Coordinates of C-alpha atoms and ligand atoms in Angstrom, one line a residue:
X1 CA 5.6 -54.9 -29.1
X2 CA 7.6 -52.3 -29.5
X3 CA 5.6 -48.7 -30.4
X4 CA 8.7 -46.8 -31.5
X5 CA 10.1 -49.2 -34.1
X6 CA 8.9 -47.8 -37.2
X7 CA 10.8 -44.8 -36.5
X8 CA 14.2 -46.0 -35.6
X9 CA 15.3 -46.1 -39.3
X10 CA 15.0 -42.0 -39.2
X11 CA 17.9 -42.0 -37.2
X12 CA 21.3 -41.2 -38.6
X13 CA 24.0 -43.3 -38.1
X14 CA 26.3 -41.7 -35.8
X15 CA 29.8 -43.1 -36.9
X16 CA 32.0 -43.2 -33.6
X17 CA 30.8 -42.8 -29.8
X18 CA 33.2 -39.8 -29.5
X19 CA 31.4 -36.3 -28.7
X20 CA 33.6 -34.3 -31.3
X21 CA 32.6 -37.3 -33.9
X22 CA 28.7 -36.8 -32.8
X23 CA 28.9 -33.4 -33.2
X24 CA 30.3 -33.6 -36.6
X25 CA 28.2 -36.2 -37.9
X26 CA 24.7 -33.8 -36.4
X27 CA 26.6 -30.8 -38.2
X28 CA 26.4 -33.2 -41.1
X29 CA 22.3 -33.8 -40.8
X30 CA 22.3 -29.7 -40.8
X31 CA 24.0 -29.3 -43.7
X32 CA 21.7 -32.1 -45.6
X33 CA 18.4 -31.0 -44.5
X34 CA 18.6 -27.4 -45.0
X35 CA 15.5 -27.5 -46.4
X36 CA 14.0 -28.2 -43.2
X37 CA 14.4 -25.1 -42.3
X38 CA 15.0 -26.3 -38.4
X39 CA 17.7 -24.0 -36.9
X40 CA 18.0 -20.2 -37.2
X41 CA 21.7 -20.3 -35.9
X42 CA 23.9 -23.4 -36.0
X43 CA 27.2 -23.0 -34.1
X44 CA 29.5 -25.1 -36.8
X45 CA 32.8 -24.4 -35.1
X46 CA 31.9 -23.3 -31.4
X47 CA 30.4 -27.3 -31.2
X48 CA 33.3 -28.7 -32.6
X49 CA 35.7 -27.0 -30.0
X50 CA 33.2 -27.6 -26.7
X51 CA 32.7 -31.2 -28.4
X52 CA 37.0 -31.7 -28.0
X53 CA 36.9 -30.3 -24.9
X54 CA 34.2 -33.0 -23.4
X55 CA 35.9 -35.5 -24.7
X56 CA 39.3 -34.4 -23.0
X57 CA 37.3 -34.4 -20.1
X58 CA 35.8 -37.6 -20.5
X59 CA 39.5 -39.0 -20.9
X60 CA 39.9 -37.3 -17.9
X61 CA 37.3 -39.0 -16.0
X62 CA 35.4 -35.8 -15.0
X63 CA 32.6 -35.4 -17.8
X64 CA 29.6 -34.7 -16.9
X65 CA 26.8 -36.6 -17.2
X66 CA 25.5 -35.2 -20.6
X67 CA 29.0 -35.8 -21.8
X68 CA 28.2 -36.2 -25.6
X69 CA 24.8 -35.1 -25.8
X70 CA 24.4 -32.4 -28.8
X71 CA 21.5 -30.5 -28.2
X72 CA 19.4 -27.8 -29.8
X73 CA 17.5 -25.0 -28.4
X74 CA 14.7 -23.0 -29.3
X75 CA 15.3 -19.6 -29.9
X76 CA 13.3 -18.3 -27.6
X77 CA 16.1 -19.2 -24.9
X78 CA 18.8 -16.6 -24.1
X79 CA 22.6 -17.9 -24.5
X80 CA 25.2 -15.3 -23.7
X81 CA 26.2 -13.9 -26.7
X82 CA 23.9 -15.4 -29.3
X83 CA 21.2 -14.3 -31.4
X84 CA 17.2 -15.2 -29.4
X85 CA 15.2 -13.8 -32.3
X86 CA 11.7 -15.8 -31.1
X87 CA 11.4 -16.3 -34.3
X88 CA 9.8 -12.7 -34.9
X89 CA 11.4 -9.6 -36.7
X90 CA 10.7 -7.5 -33.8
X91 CA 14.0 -9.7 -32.6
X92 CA 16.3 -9.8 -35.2
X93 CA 19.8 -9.2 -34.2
X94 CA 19.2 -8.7 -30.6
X95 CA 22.0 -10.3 -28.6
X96 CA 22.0 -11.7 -25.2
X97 CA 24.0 -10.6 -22.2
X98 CA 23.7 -13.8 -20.0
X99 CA 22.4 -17.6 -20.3
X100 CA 19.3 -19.0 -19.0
X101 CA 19.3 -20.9 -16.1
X102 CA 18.4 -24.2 -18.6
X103 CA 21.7 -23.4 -20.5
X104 CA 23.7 -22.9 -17.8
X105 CA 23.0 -26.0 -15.8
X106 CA 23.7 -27.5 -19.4
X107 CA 26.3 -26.3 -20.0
X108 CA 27.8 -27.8 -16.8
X109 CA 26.8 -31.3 -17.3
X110 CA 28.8 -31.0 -20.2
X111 CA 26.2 -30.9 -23.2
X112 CA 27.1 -29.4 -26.1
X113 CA 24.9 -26.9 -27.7
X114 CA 24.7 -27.2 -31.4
X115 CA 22.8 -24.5 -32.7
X116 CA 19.1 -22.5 -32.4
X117 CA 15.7 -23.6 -33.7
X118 CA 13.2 -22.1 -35.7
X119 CA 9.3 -21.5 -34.0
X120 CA 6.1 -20.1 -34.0
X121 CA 6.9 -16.2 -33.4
X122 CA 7.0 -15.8 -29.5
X123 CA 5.7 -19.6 -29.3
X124 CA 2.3 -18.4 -30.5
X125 CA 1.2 -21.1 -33.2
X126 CA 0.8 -25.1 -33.9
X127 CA 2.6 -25.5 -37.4
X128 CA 5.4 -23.3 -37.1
X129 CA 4.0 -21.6 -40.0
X130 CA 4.6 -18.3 -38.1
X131 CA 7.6 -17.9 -38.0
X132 CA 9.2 -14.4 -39.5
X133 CA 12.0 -16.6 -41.4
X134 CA 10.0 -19.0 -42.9
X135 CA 8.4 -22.3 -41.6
X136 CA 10.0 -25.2 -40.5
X137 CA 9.3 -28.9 -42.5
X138 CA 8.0 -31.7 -40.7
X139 CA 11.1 -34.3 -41.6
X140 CA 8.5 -37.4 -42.4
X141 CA 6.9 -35.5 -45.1
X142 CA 8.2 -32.2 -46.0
X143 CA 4.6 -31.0 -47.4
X144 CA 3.0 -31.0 -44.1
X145 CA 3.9 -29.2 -40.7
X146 CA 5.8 -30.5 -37.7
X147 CA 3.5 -28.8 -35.1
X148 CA 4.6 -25.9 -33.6
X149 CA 5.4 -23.1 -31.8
X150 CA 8.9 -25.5 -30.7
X151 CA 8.6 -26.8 -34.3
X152 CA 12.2 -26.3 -35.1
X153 CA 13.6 -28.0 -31.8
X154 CA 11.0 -31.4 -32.8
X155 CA 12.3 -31.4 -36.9
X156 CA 15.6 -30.9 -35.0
X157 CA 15.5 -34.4 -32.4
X158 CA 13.3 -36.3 -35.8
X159 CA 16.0 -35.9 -38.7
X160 CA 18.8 -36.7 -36.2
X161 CA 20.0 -33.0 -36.6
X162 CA 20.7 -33.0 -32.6
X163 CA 20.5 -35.5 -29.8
X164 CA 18.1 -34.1 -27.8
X165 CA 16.8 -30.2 -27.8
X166 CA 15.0 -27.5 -25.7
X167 CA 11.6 -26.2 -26.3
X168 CA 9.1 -24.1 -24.6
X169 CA 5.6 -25.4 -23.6
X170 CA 2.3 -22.9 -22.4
X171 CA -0.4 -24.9 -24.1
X172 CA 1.3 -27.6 -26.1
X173 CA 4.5 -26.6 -28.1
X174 CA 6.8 -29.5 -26.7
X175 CA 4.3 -32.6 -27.2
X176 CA 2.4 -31.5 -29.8
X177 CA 5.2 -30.9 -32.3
X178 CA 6.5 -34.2 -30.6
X179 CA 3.3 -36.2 -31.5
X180 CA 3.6 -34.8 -35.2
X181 CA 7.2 -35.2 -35.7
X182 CA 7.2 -39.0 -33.8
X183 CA 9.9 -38.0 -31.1
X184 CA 9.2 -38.0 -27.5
X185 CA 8.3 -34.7 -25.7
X186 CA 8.2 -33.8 -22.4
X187 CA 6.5 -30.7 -20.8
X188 CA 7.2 -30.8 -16.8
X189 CA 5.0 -29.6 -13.6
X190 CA 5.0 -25.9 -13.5
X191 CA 7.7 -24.3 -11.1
X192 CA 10.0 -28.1 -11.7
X193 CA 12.3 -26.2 -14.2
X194 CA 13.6 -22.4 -14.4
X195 CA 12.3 -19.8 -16.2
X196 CA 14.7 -17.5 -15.9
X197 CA 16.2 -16.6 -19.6
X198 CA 13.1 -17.9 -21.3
X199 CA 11.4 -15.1 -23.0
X200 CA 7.7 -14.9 -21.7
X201 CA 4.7 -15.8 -23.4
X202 CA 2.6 -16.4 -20.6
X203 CA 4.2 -16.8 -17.6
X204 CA 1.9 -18.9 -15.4
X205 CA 1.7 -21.1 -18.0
X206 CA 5.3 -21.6 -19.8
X207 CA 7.4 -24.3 -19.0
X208 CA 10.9 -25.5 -20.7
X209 CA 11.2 -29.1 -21.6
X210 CA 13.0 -31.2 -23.4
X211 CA 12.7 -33.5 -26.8
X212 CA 14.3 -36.8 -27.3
X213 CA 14.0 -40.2 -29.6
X214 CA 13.8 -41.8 -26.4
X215 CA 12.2 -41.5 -22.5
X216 CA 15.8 -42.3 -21.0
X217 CA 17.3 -39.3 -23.3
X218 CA 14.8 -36.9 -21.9
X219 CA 14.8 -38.0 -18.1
X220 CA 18.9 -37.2 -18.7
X221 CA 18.0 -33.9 -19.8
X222 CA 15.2 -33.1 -17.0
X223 CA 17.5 -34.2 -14.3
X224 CA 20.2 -31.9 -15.1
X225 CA 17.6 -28.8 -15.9
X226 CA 15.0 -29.4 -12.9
X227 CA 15.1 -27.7 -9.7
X228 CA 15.1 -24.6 -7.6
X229 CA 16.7 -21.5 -9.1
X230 CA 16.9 -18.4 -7.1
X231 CA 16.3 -16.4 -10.0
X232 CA 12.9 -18.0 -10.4
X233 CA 10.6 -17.1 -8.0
X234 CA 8.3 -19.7 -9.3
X235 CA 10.4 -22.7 -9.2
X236 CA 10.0 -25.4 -6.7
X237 CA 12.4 -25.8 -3.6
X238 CA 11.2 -29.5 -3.8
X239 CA 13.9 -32.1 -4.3
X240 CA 14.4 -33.4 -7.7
X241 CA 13.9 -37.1 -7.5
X242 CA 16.3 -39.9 -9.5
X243 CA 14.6 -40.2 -12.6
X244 CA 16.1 -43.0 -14.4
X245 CA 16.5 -45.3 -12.0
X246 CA 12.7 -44.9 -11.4
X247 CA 12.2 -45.8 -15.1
X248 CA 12.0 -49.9 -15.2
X249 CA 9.2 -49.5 -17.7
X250 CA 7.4 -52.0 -15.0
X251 CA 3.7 -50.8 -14.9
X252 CA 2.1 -53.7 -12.8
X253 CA -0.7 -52.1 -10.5
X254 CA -0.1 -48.7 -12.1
X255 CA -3.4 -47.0 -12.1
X256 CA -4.2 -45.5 -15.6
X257 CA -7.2 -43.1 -16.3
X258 CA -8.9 -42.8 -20.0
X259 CA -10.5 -39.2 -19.4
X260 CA -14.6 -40.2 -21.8
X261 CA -14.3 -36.4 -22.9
X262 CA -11.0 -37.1 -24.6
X263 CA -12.4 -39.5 -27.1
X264 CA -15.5 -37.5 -28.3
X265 CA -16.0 -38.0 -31.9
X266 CA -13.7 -35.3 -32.8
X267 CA -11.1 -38.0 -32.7
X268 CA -10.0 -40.1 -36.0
X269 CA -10.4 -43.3 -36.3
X270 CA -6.7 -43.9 -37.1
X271 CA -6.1 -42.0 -33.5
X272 CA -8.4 -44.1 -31.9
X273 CA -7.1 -47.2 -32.7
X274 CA -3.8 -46.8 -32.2
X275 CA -4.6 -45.6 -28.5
X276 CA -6.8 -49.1 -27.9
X277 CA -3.5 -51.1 -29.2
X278 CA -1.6 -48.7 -26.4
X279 CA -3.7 -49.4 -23.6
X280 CA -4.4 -53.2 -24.4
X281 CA 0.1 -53.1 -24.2
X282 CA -0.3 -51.5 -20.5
X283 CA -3.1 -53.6 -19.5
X284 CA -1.4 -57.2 -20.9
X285 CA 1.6 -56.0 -18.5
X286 CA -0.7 -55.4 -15.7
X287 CA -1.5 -51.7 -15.7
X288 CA -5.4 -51.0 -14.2
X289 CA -7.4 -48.7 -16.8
X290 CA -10.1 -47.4 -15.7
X291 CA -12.4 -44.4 -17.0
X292 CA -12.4 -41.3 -16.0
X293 CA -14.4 -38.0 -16.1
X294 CA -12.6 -34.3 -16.6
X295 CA -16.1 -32.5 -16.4
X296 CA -14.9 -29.0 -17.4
X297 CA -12.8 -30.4 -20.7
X298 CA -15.5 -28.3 -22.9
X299 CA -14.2 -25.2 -21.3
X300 CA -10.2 -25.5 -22.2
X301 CA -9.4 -23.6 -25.1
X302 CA -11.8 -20.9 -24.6
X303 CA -10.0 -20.2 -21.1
X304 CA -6.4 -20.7 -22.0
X305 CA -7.5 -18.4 -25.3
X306 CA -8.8 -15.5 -22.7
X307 CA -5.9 -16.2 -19.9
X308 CA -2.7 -17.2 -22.4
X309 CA -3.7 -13.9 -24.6
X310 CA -4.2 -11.6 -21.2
X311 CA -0.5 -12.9 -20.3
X312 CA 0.8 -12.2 -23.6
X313 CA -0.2 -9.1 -24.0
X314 CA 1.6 -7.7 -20.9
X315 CA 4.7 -9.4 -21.4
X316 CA 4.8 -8.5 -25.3
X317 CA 4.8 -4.8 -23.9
X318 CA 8.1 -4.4 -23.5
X319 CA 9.1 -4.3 -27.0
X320 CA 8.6 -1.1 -28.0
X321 CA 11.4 -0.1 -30.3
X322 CA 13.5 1.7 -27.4
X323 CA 14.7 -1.3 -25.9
X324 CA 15.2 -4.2 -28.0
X325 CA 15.6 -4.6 -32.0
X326 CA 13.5 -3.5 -34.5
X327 CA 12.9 0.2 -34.9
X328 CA 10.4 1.8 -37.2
X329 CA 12.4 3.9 -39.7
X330 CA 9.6 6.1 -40.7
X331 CA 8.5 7.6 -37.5
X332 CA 7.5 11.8 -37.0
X333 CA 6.9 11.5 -33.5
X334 CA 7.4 9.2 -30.3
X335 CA 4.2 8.1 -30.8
X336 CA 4.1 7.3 -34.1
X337 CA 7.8 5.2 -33.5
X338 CA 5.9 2.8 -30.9
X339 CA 3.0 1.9 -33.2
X340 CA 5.3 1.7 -35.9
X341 CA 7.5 -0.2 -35.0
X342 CA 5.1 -2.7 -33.4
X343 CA 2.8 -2.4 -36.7
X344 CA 6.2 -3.7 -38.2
X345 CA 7.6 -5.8 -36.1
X346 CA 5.1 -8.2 -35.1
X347 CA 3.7 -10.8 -37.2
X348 CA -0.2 -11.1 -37.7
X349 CA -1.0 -13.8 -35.1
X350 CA 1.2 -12.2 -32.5
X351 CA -0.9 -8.9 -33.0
X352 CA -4.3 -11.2 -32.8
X353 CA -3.1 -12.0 -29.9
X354 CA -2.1 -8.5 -28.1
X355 CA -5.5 -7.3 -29.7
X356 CA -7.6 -9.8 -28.2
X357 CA -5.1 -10.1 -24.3
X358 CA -5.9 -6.4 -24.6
X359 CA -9.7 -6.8 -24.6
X360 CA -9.9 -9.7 -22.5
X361 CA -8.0 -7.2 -19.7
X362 CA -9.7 -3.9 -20.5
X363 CA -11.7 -2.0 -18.0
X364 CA -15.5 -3.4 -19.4
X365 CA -14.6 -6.3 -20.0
X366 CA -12.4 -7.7 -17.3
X367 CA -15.1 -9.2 -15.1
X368 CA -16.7 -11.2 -18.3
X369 CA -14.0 -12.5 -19.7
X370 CA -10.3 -12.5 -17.7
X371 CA -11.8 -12.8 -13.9
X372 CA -14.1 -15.6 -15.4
X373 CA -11.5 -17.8 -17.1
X374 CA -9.5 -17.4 -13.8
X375 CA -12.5 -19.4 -11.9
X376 CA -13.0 -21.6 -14.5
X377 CA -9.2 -22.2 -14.6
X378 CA -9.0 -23.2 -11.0
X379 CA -12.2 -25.8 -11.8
X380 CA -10.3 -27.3 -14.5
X381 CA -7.1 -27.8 -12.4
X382 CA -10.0 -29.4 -9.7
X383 CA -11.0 -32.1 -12.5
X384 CA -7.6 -33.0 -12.7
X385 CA -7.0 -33.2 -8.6
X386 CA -9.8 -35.2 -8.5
X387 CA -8.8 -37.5 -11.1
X388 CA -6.0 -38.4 -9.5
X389 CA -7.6 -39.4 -6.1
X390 CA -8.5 -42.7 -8.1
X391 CA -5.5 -42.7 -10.5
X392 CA -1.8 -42.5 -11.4
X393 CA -1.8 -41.0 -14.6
X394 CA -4.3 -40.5 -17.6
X395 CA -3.8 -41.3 -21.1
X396 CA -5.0 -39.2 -23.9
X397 CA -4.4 -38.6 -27.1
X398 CA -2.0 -35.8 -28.0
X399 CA -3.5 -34.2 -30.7
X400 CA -6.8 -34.6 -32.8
X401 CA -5.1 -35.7 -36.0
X402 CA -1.5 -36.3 -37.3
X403 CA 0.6 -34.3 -39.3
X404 CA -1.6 -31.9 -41.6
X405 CA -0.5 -29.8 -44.6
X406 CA 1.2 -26.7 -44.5
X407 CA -1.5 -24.3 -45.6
X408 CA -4.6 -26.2 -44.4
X409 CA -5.0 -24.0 -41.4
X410 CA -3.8 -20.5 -42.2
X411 CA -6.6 -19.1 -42.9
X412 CA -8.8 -20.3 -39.6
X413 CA -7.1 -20.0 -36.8
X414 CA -9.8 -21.4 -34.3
X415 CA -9.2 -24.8 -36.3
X416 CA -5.3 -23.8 -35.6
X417 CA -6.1 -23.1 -32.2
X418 CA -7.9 -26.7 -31.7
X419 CA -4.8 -28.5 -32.7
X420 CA -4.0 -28.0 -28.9
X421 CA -7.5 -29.7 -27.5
X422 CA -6.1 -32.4 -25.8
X423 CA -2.5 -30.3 -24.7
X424 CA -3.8 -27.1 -22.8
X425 CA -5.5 -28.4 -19.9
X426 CA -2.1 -30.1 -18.6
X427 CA -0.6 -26.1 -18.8
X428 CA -3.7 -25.0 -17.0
X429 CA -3.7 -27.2 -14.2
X430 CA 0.1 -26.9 -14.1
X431 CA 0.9 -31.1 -14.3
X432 CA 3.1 -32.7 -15.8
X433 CA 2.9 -34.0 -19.7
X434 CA 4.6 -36.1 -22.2
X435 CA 4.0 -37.3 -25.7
X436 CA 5.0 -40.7 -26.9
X437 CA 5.0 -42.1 -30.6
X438 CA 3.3 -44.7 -31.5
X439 CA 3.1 -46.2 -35.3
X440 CA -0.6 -45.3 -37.1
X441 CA -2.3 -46.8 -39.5
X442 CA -0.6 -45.1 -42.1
X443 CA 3.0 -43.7 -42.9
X444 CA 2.8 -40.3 -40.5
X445 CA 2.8 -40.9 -36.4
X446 CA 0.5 -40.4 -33.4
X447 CA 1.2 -39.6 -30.1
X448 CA -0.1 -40.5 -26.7
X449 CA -0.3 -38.6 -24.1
X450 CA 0.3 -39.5 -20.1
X451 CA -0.5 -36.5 -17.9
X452 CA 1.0 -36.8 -14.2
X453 CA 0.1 -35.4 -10.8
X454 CA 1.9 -32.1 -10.1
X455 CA 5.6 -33.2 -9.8
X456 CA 5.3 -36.9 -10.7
X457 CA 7.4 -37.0 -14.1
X458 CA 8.6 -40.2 -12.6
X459 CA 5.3 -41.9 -13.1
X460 CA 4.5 -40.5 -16.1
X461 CA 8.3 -41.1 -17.6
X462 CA 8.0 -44.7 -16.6
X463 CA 4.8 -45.2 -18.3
X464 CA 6.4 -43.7 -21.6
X465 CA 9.5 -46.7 -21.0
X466 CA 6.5 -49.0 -21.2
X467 CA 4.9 -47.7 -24.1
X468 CA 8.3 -47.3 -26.0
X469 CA 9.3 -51.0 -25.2
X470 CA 11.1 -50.7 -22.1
X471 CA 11.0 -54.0 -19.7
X472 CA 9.2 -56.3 -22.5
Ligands
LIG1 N1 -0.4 -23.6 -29.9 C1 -0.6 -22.9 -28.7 C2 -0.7 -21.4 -28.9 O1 -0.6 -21.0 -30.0 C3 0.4 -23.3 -27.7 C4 1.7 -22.6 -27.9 C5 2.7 -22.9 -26.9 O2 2.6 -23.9 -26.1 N2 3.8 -22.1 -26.8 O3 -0.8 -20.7 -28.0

């Protein structure tokens, strides 16, 4: 069986195996789903020239190993030169001085960058729907979302606008939008890949991963982006291990774990039984599934809520009006220009946000809510440790439902907020995630989800070869 099939007719046709013809024929995708609304900046000509270049290079024998990969990246990623809006007014027309580590590394493998993707403003948001320039389409149905906040980047990889892309996860943008959008998505340990150029959210939780309509496309991309960076205090001096090679999609004796909490009654049925037909796969080719218990699940949202928000609201400080883009025009006084132009600039769920980080972190309140969620954070992240004395990897559920309307959730944002259910534990704990498609019942897809121990994407990318059809 092969989970992916239904899907493979979504992707273009790609004339000619040259870069320069790849890159025009993505350029081509742009231009016909504008009404996606997936980039924010495409670089038309800029692509075209890198794209010759690689593929003088690759006459040359000395092209890298992304040689003619065209990749997007969110917006939320600083390239030197370009526009990283975040998707938020506040940004607009801000320039960078200098790439992100991600980029750069890129950039030397020889990838060619094709453009920037639309998102949630600052990554805050499951539908994309808050974006400042409009929200993005999910490319299997263009009346409901693709998941957000790396909305853009998922749209991007689904209607074959890019080969791969960048996005940004801290409690579910990469596989969530992945799950909705039927692409793969792949959000790795924290500290595995740089942070340095990613505009912060909340920086103990963000990660940068990548998005690909295969497992093998986002191991390339992961390989080239993971490891230590200098600039990145947080980043990992442990040795990035040979991904692909570790990918034989062979799961015989592979120890998987269904965490019971995961499949409450909150689940659909359609959900449900796509993940039995899943497992039943990995068990007929000799994985071991066992259940498991996660006995702090009930506590997730409510703590990333209290400790993503905290985060947020320190880092979001910085944009004031003196420093970067939008200014207030109608200001009599320095005070005035700060709240004004934050009262401007900001979008309403970003200034939820700040409003509640703010409480969460405020002198009465500190001990009840933030110190709190920092002990139940570390008992979550115990679960998992546990978990994984027994097993490899556990297989969940990505999201709660597939691809819903935009609109449905606007107006509620804790039913917005539990889009993410089965996502922000992994971002929590700090493991590794990645979401697979897998056909449902009806037209729109579902992901799984296999969580890894801290550093183990190979286990967990080899499980996703299985599921996609890899060693039948
Ligand atoms: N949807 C979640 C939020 O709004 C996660 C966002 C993300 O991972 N950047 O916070």
């Amino acid at each position: 069986m092969n989970l992916q099939e239904p899907f493979d007719s979504y992707r273009p046709r790609l004339a000619s195996e040259s870069c320069e013809s790849r890159t025009r024929a993505h350029l081509e995708e742009i231009r016909k789903r504008q009404s996606l609304n997936a980039f924010l900046s495409v670089f038309d000509d800029e692509a075209i020239i890198e794209a010759k270049r690689v593929d003088e290079r690759f006459a040359r024998g000395i092209a890298g190993p992304l040689a003619g990969m065209v990749i997007a990246v969110k917006d939320v990623l600083n390239m030197k030169n370009k526009e990283t809006t975040c998707g938020s007014k506040i940004l607009r027309s801000y320039h960078s001085l200098y790439d992100a580590t991600v980029i750069e590394r890129l950039r030397a493998a020889d990838a060619v960058f094709i453009g920037k993707t639309n998102m949630d403003e600052f990554a805050m948001g499951s539908s994309n729907e808050n974006s400042a320039f409009g929200p993005v389409k999910n490319p299997r149905d263009e009346s409901r979302v693709p998941g957000g906040s790396s909305g853009g980047s998922a749209a991007a990889v689904a209607a074959g606008l890019a080969t791969t892309s960048l996005g940004t996860d801290t409690g579910g943008s990469i596989r969530q939008p992945a799950a909705l959008c039927g692409i793969i998505g792949l959000k790795p340990t924290y500290g595995r890949v740089s942070r340095y150029g990613l505009v912060a959210f909340a920086s103990s939780f963000d990660q940068i991963g990548p998005f690909g309509n295969s497992p093998r496309d986002v191991a390339r991309v992961l390989q080239v982006i993971a490891g230590h960076d200098p600039k990145d205090s947080t980043s990992s001096t442990l040795p990035v291990p040979d991904y692909l090679s570790a990918m034989t999609g062979d799961v015989t004796g592979v120890k998987i774990g269904l965490p019971k909490e995961y499949y409450s009654s909150a689940l659909s049925d359609e959900i449900r039984s796509t993940i039995d037909r899943a497992v039943q796969m990995l068990r007929d080719r000799g994985a071991i599934v066992s259940e498991v218990s996660l006995p702090h699940t009930e506590y997730t949202i409510a703590t990333y809520y209290i400790l993503a928000t905290a985060e947020a609201s320190s880092n979001l400080a910085r944009f004031d009006g003196v420093r970067y883009g939008y200014r207030t025009e109608h200001a009599a006084d320095l005070a005035a220009m700060y709240t004004k132009s934050r009262s401007e600039g900001f979008g309403a769920e970003v200034k939820r946000r700040i409003m509640l980080g703010t409480y969460v972190l405020s002198a009465g309140y500190y001990d009840a809510y933030y110190a709190k969620a920092q002990k139940v954070r570390r008992l979550i992240q115990h679960d998992f440790f546990k978990a994984f004395e027994h097993v490899d990897c556990l297989l969940t559920p990505t999201t709660p439902s597939t691809a819903f309307r935009m609109g449905e959730k606007m107006d509620d944002p804790l039913q917005m907020y539990l889009s993410d259910i089965y996502t922000v534990s992994a971002n929590l704990a700090g493991i590794p995630g990645i979401s697979v498609p897998a056909a449902g019942d009806e037209k729109l897809p579902v992901g799984i989800q296999i969580l890894g121990r801290q550093f183990d994407e190979a286990t967990i990318l080899n499980v996703a070869e299985a599921l996609s059809g890899g060693n039948q």
